[in-house]
Amino acid sequence: MSSGTYSLNDDLERVLYSREAIAERVTGLGQKIEQEYRGRNPLVLGVLKGCFPFLADLVRSMDVLMEVEFITLSSYGDETQSSGTVRTVTGLSREVQNRDVIVVEDIVDTGRTLSHLVKMLKDQRAASVRIATLLDKAANRVADVEVAYSCFDCPDAFVVGYGLDYAGRYRNLPLIGVLKPEIYG
Ligand code: IMP
């Protein structure tokens, strides 16, 4: 770490999705969502912290009126396995009643975080709730969630970059890669 030649890439076992591949998929997804939400003034709800690069790129490829909000939920702590309990760390500051909500998430893994959030939004009488995720790690799913939009299917490995972290780090990596197990082992 102290060496001047250190690169974040050195901590990766392999690269899964390059910067260019991500840009192409995210832009394509934004255009698709744009078609479906034109004239509906959606409320785009980002799940912090991991959503930030994905949400920023996604909404800038959508030429529609929208509002953007954020919520902070926590289920992981600093572990690489889900704790199974979801906490709302920072809640919503805007009414969701009668709104078409698009939840933007970095990765759907067990699905517990989003099943909790979707239930909360439905309880608050959102008109509709759809999930847009960068990565869908379907192999680990335990909760029932419907993923409407996804950029990539993710293998069953611990991945970092483009918003995804390990212990708060690697979110600024512009690509997505599999972390070397010795980093968290
Ligand atoms: P779920 O509730 O199990 O679906 O977990 C979703 C959250 O777990 C995501 O928002 C991430 O913060 C975290 N997560 C799940 N898999 C990974 C991974 O491979 N790398 C980094 N974070 C992950």
CSV table of N, CA and C in Angstrom, one decimal, residues 7-63:
chain,number,residue,atom,x,y,z
A,7,SER,N,-1.5,-0.6,-7.3
A,7,SER,CA,-2.8,-0.3,-8.1
A,7,SER,C,-3.9,-1.1,-7.4
A,8,LEU,N,-5.1,-0.5,-7.4
A,8,LEU,CA,-6.2,-1.3,-6.9
A,8,LEU,C,-6.4,-2.6,-7.6
A,9,ASN,N,-6.1,-2.5,-8.9
A,9,ASN,CA,-6.2,-3.8,-9.7
A,9,ASN,C,-5.4,-4.9,-9.2
A,10,ASP,N,-4.3,-4.6,-8.5
A,10,ASP,CA,-3.4,-5.7,-7.9
A,10,ASP,C,-4.2,-6.6,-6.9
A,11,ASP,N,-5.3,-6.1,-6.4
A,11,ASP,CA,-6.0,-6.8,-5.4
A,11,ASP,C,-7.1,-7.7,-6.0
A,12,LEU,N,-7.2,-7.7,-7.3
A,12,LEU,CA,-8.2,-8.4,-8.0
A,12,LEU,C,-7.7,-9.8,-8.5
A,13,GLU,N,-8.5,-10.8,-8.4
A,13,GLU,CA,-8.1,-12.1,-8.9
A,13,GLU,C,-8.4,-12.1,-10.5
A,14,ARG,N,-9.5,-11.4,-10.9
A,14,ARG,CA,-9.7,-11.2,-12.3
A,14,ARG,C,-10.7,-10.1,-12.5
A,15,VAL,N,-10.7,-9.6,-13.7
A,15,VAL,CA,-11.7,-8.5,-14.1
A,15,VAL,C,-12.9,-9.2,-14.6
A,16,LEU,N,-14.1,-8.8,-14.2
A,16,LEU,CA,-15.3,-9.4,-14.7
A,16,LEU,C,-15.9,-8.5,-15.8
A,17,TYR,N,-16.0,-7.2,-15.5
A,17,TYR,CA,-16.6,-6.3,-16.5
A,17,TYR,C,-15.7,-5.1,-16.6
A,18,SER,N,-15.3,-4.7,-17.8
A,18,SER,CA,-14.4,-3.6,-18.0
A,18,SER,C,-15.2,-2.3,-17.9
A,19,ARG,N,-14.5,-1.2,-17.8
A,19,ARG,CA,-15.1,0.1,-17.8
A,19,ARG,C,-16.0,0.3,-19.1
A,20,GLU,N,-15.5,-0.1,-20.2
A,20,GLU,CA,-16.2,0.1,-21.5
A,20,GLU,C,-17.5,-0.8,-21.5
A,21,ALA,N,-17.4,-2.0,-21.1
A,21,ALA,CA,-18.5,-2.9,-21.1
A,21,ALA,C,-19.6,-2.4,-20.1
A,22,ILE,N,-19.2,-1.8,-19.0
A,22,ILE,CA,-20.2,-1.3,-18.0
A,22,ILE,C,-20.9,-0.1,-18.7
A,23,ALA,N,-20.1,0.8,-19.3
A,23,ALA,CA,-20.7,2.0,-19.9
A,23,ALA,C,-21.7,1.6,-20.9
A,24,GLU,N,-21.4,0.6,-21.7
A,24,GLU,CA,-22.3,0.3,-22.8
A,24,GLU,C,-23.6,-0.3,-22.2
A,25,ARG,N,-23.5,-1.2,-21.3
A,25,ARG,CA,-24.7,-1.8,-20.7
A,25,ARG,C,-25.6,-0.8,-19.9
A,26,VAL,N,-24.9,0.1,-19.2
A,26,VAL,CA,-25.7,1.0,-18.3
A,26,VAL,C,-26.4,2.0,-19.2
A,27,THR,N,-25.7,2.5,-20.3
A,27,THR,CA,-26.4,3.4,-21.2
A,27,THR,C,-27.6,2.8,-21.9
A,28,GLY,N,-27.4,1.5,-22.3
A,28,GLY,CA,-28.5,0.8,-23.0
A,28,GLY,C,-29.6,0.6,-22.0
A,29,LEU,N,-29.3,0.3,-20.8
A,29,LEU,CA,-30.4,0.1,-19.8
A,29,LEU,C,-31.2,1.4,-19.6
A,30,GLY,N,-30.4,2.5,-19.5
A,30,GLY,CA,-31.0,3.8,-19.3
A,30,GLY,C,-32.0,4.2,-20.4
A,31,GLN,N,-31.6,3.9,-21.6
A,31,GLN,CA,-32.5,4.2,-22.7
A,31,GLN,C,-33.7,3.3,-22.7
A,32,LYS,N,-33.6,2.1,-22.3
A,32,LYS,CA,-34.7,1.2,-22.2
A,32,LYS,C,-35.7,1.7,-21.1
A,33,ILE,N,-35.2,2.1,-20.0
A,33,ILE,CA,-36.0,2.6,-18.9
A,33,ILE,C,-36.7,3.9,-19.3
A,34,GLU,N,-35.9,4.7,-20.0
A,34,GLU,CA,-36.5,6.0,-20.5
A,34,GLU,C,-37.8,5.8,-21.3
A,35,GLN,N,-37.7,4.8,-22.2
A,35,GLN,CA,-38.9,4.5,-23.0
A,35,GLN,C,-40.1,4.2,-22.2
A,36,GLU,N,-39.9,3.4,-21.1
A,36,GLU,CA,-41.0,2.9,-20.3
A,36,GLU,C,-41.5,4.0,-19.3
A,37,TYR,N,-40.7,5.0,-19.0
A,37,TYR,CA,-41.1,5.9,-17.9
A,37,TYR,C,-41.3,7.3,-18.5
A,38,ARG,N,-41.3,7.5,-19.8
A,38,ARG,CA,-41.5,8.8,-20.3
A,38,ARG,C,-42.9,9.3,-19.9
A,39,GLY,N,-43.0,10.5,-19.3
A,39,GLY,CA,-44.2,11.1,-18.9
A,39,GLY,C,-44.8,10.7,-17.6
A,40,ARG,N,-44.0,9.8,-16.9
A,40,ARG,CA,-44.5,9.3,-15.6
A,40,ARG,C,-43.8,9.9,-14.4
A,41,ASN,N,-42.8,10.8,-14.6
A,41,ASN,CA,-42.1,11.5,-13.6
A,41,ASN,C,-41.7,10.5,-12.4
A,42,PRO,N,-40.9,9.5,-12.8
A,42,PRO,CA,-40.5,8.5,-11.8
A,42,PRO,C,-39.7,9.1,-10.6
A,43,LEU,N,-39.8,8.4,-9.5
A,43,LEU,CA,-38.9,8.7,-8.4
A,43,LEU,C,-37.8,7.6,-8.4
A,44,VAL,N,-36.6,8.1,-8.7
A,44,VAL,CA,-35.5,7.1,-8.8
A,44,VAL,C,-34.9,7.1,-7.4
A,45,LEU,N,-34.9,5.9,-6.8
A,45,LEU,CA,-34.4,5.8,-5.4
A,45,LEU,C,-33.2,4.9,-5.3
A,46,GLY,N,-32.1,5.6,-5.1
A,46,GLY,CA,-30.8,4.9,-5.0
A,46,GLY,C,-30.5,4.4,-3.6
A,47,VAL,N,-30.0,3.1,-3.5
A,47,VAL,CA,-29.7,2.5,-2.3
A,47,VAL,C,-28.2,2.7,-2.0
A,48,LEU,N,-27.9,3.6,-1.1
A,48,LEU,CA,-26.5,3.9,-0.8
A,48,LEU,C,-25.8,2.8,0.1
A,49,LYS,N,-24.5,2.7,0.0
A,49,LYS,CA,-23.7,3.6,-0.7
A,49,LYS,C,-23.3,3.1,-2.1
A,50,GLY,N,-23.5,1.8,-2.3
A,50,GLY,CA,-23.0,1.2,-3.5
A,50,GLY,C,-23.6,1.7,-4.8
A,51,CYS,N,-24.7,2.3,-4.8
A,51,CYS,CA,-25.4,2.7,-6.1
A,51,CYS,C,-24.8,3.9,-6.8
A,52,PHE,N,-23.9,4.6,-6.1
A,52,PHE,CA,-23.6,6.0,-6.6
A,52,PHE,C,-23.0,6.1,-8.0
A,53,PRO,N,-22.1,5.2,-8.5
A,53,PRO,CA,-21.6,5.4,-9.9
A,53,PRO,C,-22.7,4.9,-10.9
A,54,PHE,N,-23.3,3.8,-10.5
A,54,PHE,CA,-24.3,3.3,-11.4
A,54,PHE,C,-25.5,4.2,-11.6
A,55,LEU,N,-26.0,4.8,-10.5
A,55,LEU,CA,-27.1,5.7,-10.6
A,55,LEU,C,-26.7,6.9,-11.3
A,56,ALA,N,-25.5,7.5,-11.1
A,56,ALA,CA,-25.1,8.7,-11.8
A,56,ALA,C,-25.1,8.5,-13.3
A,57,ASP,N,-24.5,7.3,-13.7
A,57,ASP,CA,-24.4,7.1,-15.1
A,57,ASP,C,-25.8,6.7,-15.7
A,58,LEU,N,-26.6,6.0,-15.0
A,58,LEU,CA,-27.9,5.5,-15.5
A,58,LEU,C,-28.8,6.7,-15.7
A,59,VAL,N,-29.0,7.6,-14.7
A,59,VAL,CA,-29.9,8.7,-14.9
A,59,VAL,C,-29.5,9.7,-15.9
A,60,ARG,N,-28.2,9.8,-16.2
A,60,ARG,CA,-27.7,10.7,-17.2
A,60,ARG,C,-27.9,10.2,-18.6
A,61,SER,N,-28.3,8.9,-18.7
A,61,SER,CA,-28.6,8.4,-20.0
A,61,SER,C,-30.1,8.3,-20.2
A,62,MET,N,-30.9,8.9,-19.3
A,62,MET,CA,-32.4,8.9,-19.4
A,62,MET,C,-32.8,10.4,-19.5
A,63,ASP,N,-33.4,10.7,-20.7
A,63,ASP,CA,-33.9,12.0,-21.0
A,63,ASP,C,-35.4,12.1,-20.6
